Tab-separated table of C-alpha atoms in Angstrom:
chain	number	residue	atom	x	y	z
D	1435	MET	CA	165.784	122.704	158.299
D	1436	SER	CA	163.144	123.670	155.724
D	1437	ASN	CA	162.134	121.674	152.642
D	1438	SER	CA	162.940	124.719	150.523
D	1439	SER	CA	166.654	124.029	150.982
D	1440	GLN	CA	166.608	121.050	148.615
D	1441	ASN	CA	169.405	122.133	146.328
D	1442	SER	CA	173.040	121.834	147.252
D	1443	THR	CA	174.377	125.107	148.616
D	1444	ASN	CA	178.012	125.952	149.260
D	1445	LEU	CA	178.614	128.095	152.298
D	1446	THR	CA	182.181	129.272	152.872
D	1447	ALA	CA	182.360	130.107	156.557
D	1448	LYS	CA	185.099	132.321	157.929
D	1449	PRO	CA	186.479	131.396	161.346
D	1450	LEU	CA	185.070	133.455	164.181
D	1451	MET	CA	188.199	132.775	166.191
D	1452	THR	CA	191.641	131.235	165.761
D	1453	ILE	CA	193.596	130.056	168.800
D	1454	SER	CA	197.243	129.049	168.560
D	1455	GLY	CA	198.984	126.615	170.868
D	1456	HIS	CA	199.426	123.123	169.483
D	1457	GLU	CA	202.718	122.357	167.772
D	1458	GLY	CA	201.480	119.608	165.468
D	1459	PRO	CA	198.404	118.148	163.736
D	1460	ILE	CA	195.239	118.339	165.812
D	1461	ARG	CA	193.542	114.939	165.842
D	1462	GLY	CA	190.219	115.906	167.361
D	1463	VAL	CA	188.119	118.501	169.143
D	1464	VAL	CA	185.127	117.990	171.434
D	1465	TYR	CA	182.963	120.457	173.350
D	1466	LEU	CA	182.623	120.193	177.112
D	1467	PRO	CA	179.096	120.438	178.541
D	1468	GLY	CA	177.882	124.027	178.491
D	1469	GLY	CA	179.570	124.850	175.206
D	1470	GLU	CA	182.021	127.418	176.608
D	1471	ARG	CA	185.077	125.167	176.447
D	1472	VAL	CA	186.525	122.644	174.023
D	1473	VAL	CA	189.102	119.893	174.465
D	1474	SER	CA	191.613	119.191	171.703
D	1475	TRP	CA	194.268	116.530	171.316
D	1476	SER	CA	197.254	116.410	169.012
D	1477	ASP	CA	200.401	114.647	167.872
D	1478	ASP	CA	202.673	117.615	168.505
D	1479	ASN	CA	206.169	117.277	169.966
D	1480	THR	CA	204.823	117.365	173.507
D	1481	VAL	CA	201.790	115.145	172.732
D	1482	THR	CA	199.164	117.145	174.549
D	1483	VAL	CA	195.530	117.349	175.526
D	1484	ARG	CA	194.448	120.968	175.971
D	1485	ILE	CA	191.333	122.818	177.103
D	1486	TRP	CA	190.354	126.082	175.461
D	1487	ASN	CA	187.945	128.792	176.569
D	1488	VAL	CA	186.115	129.718	173.379
D	1489	GLU	CA	184.570	132.821	174.960
D	1490	LYS	CA	187.974	134.313	175.816
D	1491	GLY	CA	189.871	132.775	172.911
D	1492	GLU	CA	192.650	131.353	175.043
D	1493	GLN	CA	193.957	128.142	176.519
D	1494	GLU	CA	192.672	127.325	179.969
D	1495	GLY	CA	195.280	126.182	182.461
D	1496	THR	CA	198.201	123.935	181.673
D	1497	SER	CA	198.494	121.349	178.912
D	1498	MET	CA	197.958	117.724	179.829
D	1499	MET	CA	201.077	115.845	178.727
D	1500	HIS	CA	200.554	112.409	177.246
D	1501	LYS	CA	203.268	109.770	176.972
D	1502	GLY	CA	202.411	108.809	173.403
D	1503	GLY	CA	200.486	110.060	170.401
D	1504	VAL	CA	196.862	110.763	171.406
D	1505	ARG	CA	194.497	108.910	169.082
D	1506	ALA	CA	191.232	108.875	171.047
D	1507	LEU	CA	189.428	110.859	173.719
D	1508	ALA	CA	186.116	110.809	175.574
D	1509	VAL	CA	184.524	113.158	178.116
D	1510	THR	CA	182.120	112.071	180.849
D	1511	LYS	CA	178.622	113.492	180.619
D	1512	ASP	CA	179.112	115.601	183.728
D	1513	GLY	CA	182.149	117.207	182.093
D	1514	LYS	CA	184.426	116.474	185.037
D	1515	ARG	CA	186.734	113.812	183.594
D	1516	ILE	CA	188.578	113.202	180.345
D	1517	LEU	CA	189.782	109.811	179.138
D	1518	SER	CA	192.541	109.810	176.540
D	1519	GLY	CA	194.398	107.002	174.810
D	1520	GLY	CA	196.825	106.408	172.014
D	1521	ALA	CA	200.177	105.060	170.950
D	1522	ASP	CA	201.448	104.431	174.487
D	1523	ASN	CA	198.963	101.562	174.975
D	1524	ARG	CA	197.380	103.100	178.050
D	1525	ILE	CA	194.346	105.136	179.057
D	1526	THR	CA	194.846	108.294	181.090
D	1527	MET	CA	192.107	109.932	183.160
D	1528	TRP	CA	192.329	113.710	183.673
D	1529	ASP	CA	190.532	116.148	185.952
D	1530	VAL	CA	188.908	118.786	183.744
D	1531	GLU	CA	189.221	121.581	186.306
D	1532	THR	CA	192.752	120.970	187.619
D	1533	HIS	CA	194.154	119.349	184.441
D	1534	GLU	CA	195.905	116.860	186.682
D	1535	ARG	CA	196.273	113.178	185.897
D	1536	ILE	CA	193.842	111.283	188.135
D	1537	GLU	CA	195.041	107.855	187.195
D	1538	GLU	CA	196.517	105.808	184.384
D	1539	TRP	CA	195.463	102.380	183.188
D	1540	ALA	CA	198.436	100.532	181.758
D	1541	GLY	CA	198.457	97.214	179.984
D	1542	HIS	CA	196.091	97.955	177.112
D	1543	THR	CA	196.654	95.486	174.307
D	1544	GLY	CA	198.060	97.647	171.527
D	1545	ASP	CA	197.570	101.160	170.184
D	1546	ILE	CA	194.227	102.745	171.150
D	1547	ARG	CA	192.229	104.219	168.260
D	1548	CYS	CA	188.810	104.806	169.842
D	1549	ILE	CA	187.200	105.241	173.256
D	1550	ALA	CA	183.474	105.219	174.014
D	1551	LEU	CA	181.804	105.721	177.397
D	1552	SER	CA	178.713	103.723	178.306
D	1553	PRO	CA	175.430	105.644	178.692
D	1554	ASP	CA	175.876	105.793	182.477
D	1555	ASP	CA	179.615	106.655	182.245
D	1556	ARG	CA	180.503	103.622	184.367
D	1557	LEU	CA	182.333	101.718	181.609
D	1558	ALA	CA	184.761	102.687	178.872
D	1559	ALA	CA	185.138	100.590	175.718
D	1560	THR	CA	188.246	100.861	173.574
D	1561	GLY	CA	189.399	99.565	170.212
D	1562	GLY	CA	192.585	99.791	168.245
D	1563	MET	CA	195.415	98.246	166.330
D	1564	VAL	CA	195.114	94.712	167.716
D	1565	SER	CA	191.604	94.225	166.315
D	1566	ALA	CA	190.074	93.804	169.755
D	1567	ILE	CA	187.649	95.542	172.125
D	1568	GLN	CA	188.455	96.026	175.811
D	1569	VAL	CA	186.033	97.322	178.452
D	1570	TYR	CA	187.191	99.056	181.645
D	1571	ASP	CA	185.464	100.050	184.866
D	1572	VAL	CA	185.820	103.839	184.924
D	1573	ASP	CA	186.015	104.137	188.720
D	1574	SER	CA	188.582	101.410	189.323
D	1575	GLY	CA	190.364	101.324	185.998
D	1576	LYS	CA	190.142	97.536	185.992
D	1577	LEU	CA	189.638	95.577	182.811
D	1578	VAL	CA	186.201	93.978	183.152
D	1579	LEU	CA	185.795	92.491	179.678
D	1580	GLY	CA	188.162	91.419	176.952
D	1581	PRO	CA	190.243	91.668	174.999
D	1582	ILE	CA	187.460	90.545	172.653
D	1583	LYS	CA	189.015	89.460	169.360
D	1584	CYS	CA	186.383	91.040	167.202
D	1585	HIS	CA	187.769	91.819	163.757
D	1586	GLU	CA	190.416	90.823	161.258
D	1587	SER	CA	191.934	94.308	161.204
D	1588	TYR	CA	192.057	97.604	163.134
D	1589	VAL	CA	189.010	98.709	165.123
D	1590	HIS	CA	188.308	102.308	164.171
D	1591	CYS	CA	185.102	102.925	166.115
D	1592	VAL	CA	183.237	101.507	169.117
D	1593	LEU	CA	179.738	102.578	170.094
D	1594	TRP	CA	177.320	101.653	172.899
D	1595	SER	CA	173.630	100.969	172.420
D	1596	LEU	CA	171.336	103.360	174.254
D	1597	ASP	CA	170.600	100.823	176.982
D	1598	GLY	CA	174.271	99.846	177.342
D	1599	ARG	CA	173.580	96.182	176.656
D	1600	GLN	CA	175.333	96.061	173.308
D	1601	LEU	CA	178.501	97.325	171.696
D	1602	PHE	CA	178.932	98.062	168.010
D	1603	SER	CA	182.338	98.051	166.347
D	1604	ALA	CA	183.614	99.167	162.935
D	1605	SER	CA	186.814	98.007	161.355
D	1606	ALA	CA	189.326	98.191	158.557
D	1607	ASP	CA	188.194	94.658	157.669
D	1608	ARG	CA	185.135	96.353	156.085
D	1609	THR	CA	182.616	94.930	158.568
D	1610	ILE	CA	180.454	96.076	161.481
D	1611	ARG	CA	179.904	93.766	164.441
D	1612	CYS	CA	177.506	93.727	167.395
D	1613	TRP	CA	178.473	92.357	170.821
D	1614	ASN	CA	176.885	91.561	174.154
D	1615	SER	CA	178.528	94.120	176.446
D	1616	LYS	CA	178.389	91.815	179.481
D	1617	THR	CA	179.620	88.552	177.983
D	1618	GLY	CA	181.591	89.794	174.986
D	1619	LYS	CA	179.837	87.265	172.777
D	1620	SER	CA	178.983	88.110	169.198
D	1621	ILE	CA	175.371	88.924	168.429
D	1622	GLY	CA	174.637	87.604	164.964
D	1623	GLN	CA	177.004	87.538	162.022
D	1624	PRO	CA	179.229	90.389	160.787
D	1625	TRP	CA	177.342	93.102	158.973
D	1626	THR	CA	178.717	93.134	155.434
D	1627	GLY	CA	178.162	95.458	152.508
D	1628	HIS	CA	180.941	98.006	152.720
D	1629	THR	CA	183.864	97.423	150.354
D	1630	GLY	CA	186.269	99.736	152.169
D	1631	ILE	CA	187.416	100.590	155.691
D	1632	VAL	CA	184.476	101.418	157.970
D	1633	TRP	CA	185.608	104.503	159.858
D	1634	SER	CA	182.653	105.873	161.795
D	1635	LEU	CA	179.345	104.787	163.339
D	1636	SER	CA	176.383	106.711	164.725
D	1637	LEU	CA	173.196	105.528	166.403
D	1638	SER	CA	169.847	107.176	165.698
D	1639	PRO	CA	168.247	109.010	168.653
D	1640	ASP	CA	165.719	106.199	169.148
D	1641	GLY	CA	168.494	103.590	169.035
D	1642	LYS	CA	166.819	101.633	166.240
D	1643	LYS	CA	169.085	102.480	163.309
D	1644	LEU	CA	172.823	102.657	162.782
D	1645	ALA	CA	174.654	104.796	160.228
D	1646	SER	CA	178.139	103.898	158.999
D	1647	ALA	CA	180.708	105.884	157.009
D	1648	SER	CA	183.306	104.175	154.862
D	1649	LEU	CA	186.245	104.847	152.609
D	1650	ASP	CA	184.271	103.028	149.895
D	1651	ASN	CA	182.492	106.359	149.237
D	1652	THR	CA	179.237	105.389	150.912
D	1653	ILE	CA	177.091	105.998	153.948
D	1654	ARG	CA	175.031	102.966	154.861
D	1655	PHE	CA	172.086	102.531	157.200
D	1656	TRP	CA	171.341	99.398	159.192
D	1657	ASP	CA	168.686	98.008	161.505
D	1658	ALA	CA	170.463	98.244	164.874
D	1659	CYS	CA	168.643	95.175	166.238
D	1660	SER	CA	168.938	92.731	163.348
D	1661	GLY	CA	171.902	94.129	161.434
D	1662	ASP	CA	169.868	94.063	158.236
D	1663	PRO	CA	170.812	96.749	155.700
D	1664	ILE	CA	168.211	99.470	155.242
D	1665	ALA	CA	169.748	101.679	152.580
D	1666	GLY	CA	173.010	102.865	151.101
D	1667	HIS	CA	173.938	106.318	149.939
D	1668	PRO	CA	176.750	106.546	147.346
D	1669	LEU	CA	179.020	109.585	147.431
D	1670	LYS	CA	181.815	110.785	145.177
D	1671	LEU	CA	184.655	110.516	147.683
D	1672	PRO	CA	185.609	108.522	150.820
D	1673	VAL	CA	183.642	109.296	153.995
D	1674	SER	CA	185.312	109.168	157.420
D	1675	ALA	CA	182.660	110.608	159.743
D	1676	VAL	CA	178.898	110.411	160.183
D	1677	THR	CA	176.484	111.474	162.923
D	1678	PHE	CA	172.715	111.613	163.353
D	1679	SER	CA	170.983	114.876	164.158
D	1680	PRO	CA	169.130	115.041	167.521
D	1681	SER	CA	165.812	114.749	165.662
D	1682	GLY	CA	166.937	111.697	163.679
D	1683	GLU	CA	165.769	113.322	160.454
D	1684	PHE	CA	169.265	114.100	159.180
D	1685	VAL	CA	172.803	112.793	159.205
D	1686	ALA	CA	175.919	114.898	158.826
D	1687	SER	CA	178.911	113.410	157.042
D	1688	GLY	CA	182.470	114.442	156.309
D	1689	GLY	CA	185.466	113.053	154.502
D	1690	VAL	CA	188.363	113.733	152.185
D	1691	ASP	CA	186.453	116.433	150.288
D	1692	GLN	CA	186.921	118.658	153.374
D	1693	LYS	CA	183.192	119.375	153.481
D	1694	VAL	CA	180.444	118.639	155.968
D	1695	SER	CA	177.267	117.571	154.189
D	1696	ILE	CA	173.782	117.288	155.681
D	1697	TRP	CA	171.459	114.582	154.331
D	1698	ARG	CA	167.869	113.705	155.045
D	1699	VAL	CA	167.676	110.042	156.050
D	1700	PRO	CA	166.130	107.887	153.300
D	1701	TRP	CA	163.192	106.592	155.353
D	1702	TRP	CA	162.032	110.102	156.272
D	1703	GLU	CA	160.817	110.914	152.793
D	1704	GLU	CA	162.042	109.011	149.752
D	1705	SER	CA	161.807	112.016	147.427
D	1706	GLN	CA	164.292	114.092	149.431
D	1707	LYS	CA	167.525	112.089	149.668
D	1708	GLN	CA	169.825	114.679	148.094
D	1709	VAL	CA	172.240	116.946	149.930
D	1710	ILE	CA	170.439	119.639	151.891
D	1711	THR	CA	173.485	121.766	152.656
D	1712	THR	CA	177.193	121.473	152.044
D	1713	PHE	CA	179.662	123.453	154.142
D	1714	ILE	CA	183.200	124.091	152.990
D	1715	HIS	CA	185.278	122.971	155.950
D	1716	LEU	CA	186.577	126.249	157.324
D	1717	PRO	CA	185.532	125.790	160.962
D	1718	MET	CA	184.072	128.493	163.178
D	1719	LEU	CA	186.812	127.773	165.690
D	1720	VAL	CA	190.311	127.033	164.455
D	1721	LEU	CA	193.011	125.739	166.766
D	1722	ASP	CA	196.110	126.801	164.883
D	1723	PRO	CA	199.208	124.584	165.382
D	1724	SER	CA	201.452	127.429	164.223
């Protein structure tokens, strides 16, 4: 991204493809490795997880039927398994190629709002309505840690450190916490500064910095080791998503303004903290519930 693109630019993108199938609001979309297929999950009448071939513009195979509203989903790095969770208080593992249910882990404490796989895909951390984190062994489905009572309100995001030794959590109680992923013990005090629900977290590519997005209209940056605040970036409207670029030079954010904005991180060059590009949120691929 060149330095010449320093002024905010609105780009209205027309969808390259629209695929119909879901019968209700689509809660999320994630690419499978290779980029030729995406997985989507929804709260439609049949509560489904579906795989779409974006080259052919059609659904691939049968829908994967969930027993409750799907709120969270993760895909293993090899692209062979999907983990989904939601309102039925259980995690379901699916085979990407056959779309068959491999197994189901019942007994989760409360509604599941987020799932994160460890760097080696051996563990899955979840968070949700009961303000706790639970960690499962992916191969056996057994609960290996938790529930860790970690917040005073819903857990909206869980995230692993790059070495898998720590877990980060974000909550509606307006705090971020750090945890030892083996013992479940808190590392340091809660990270405070946000005045609204913390919805999303992202770790920089080197694992040293953490970005957070909040409904208090800010993106904040933190030292991932100490939890010390590095900088805050005020916005005009609530922010519900943030992610670092692969280079670590930028973060992308999105929220209620229905736009994706790209920002240069404040430590890269202090004179260039403004929006680089703003995209009106008309995605390149639209999964049309109608």
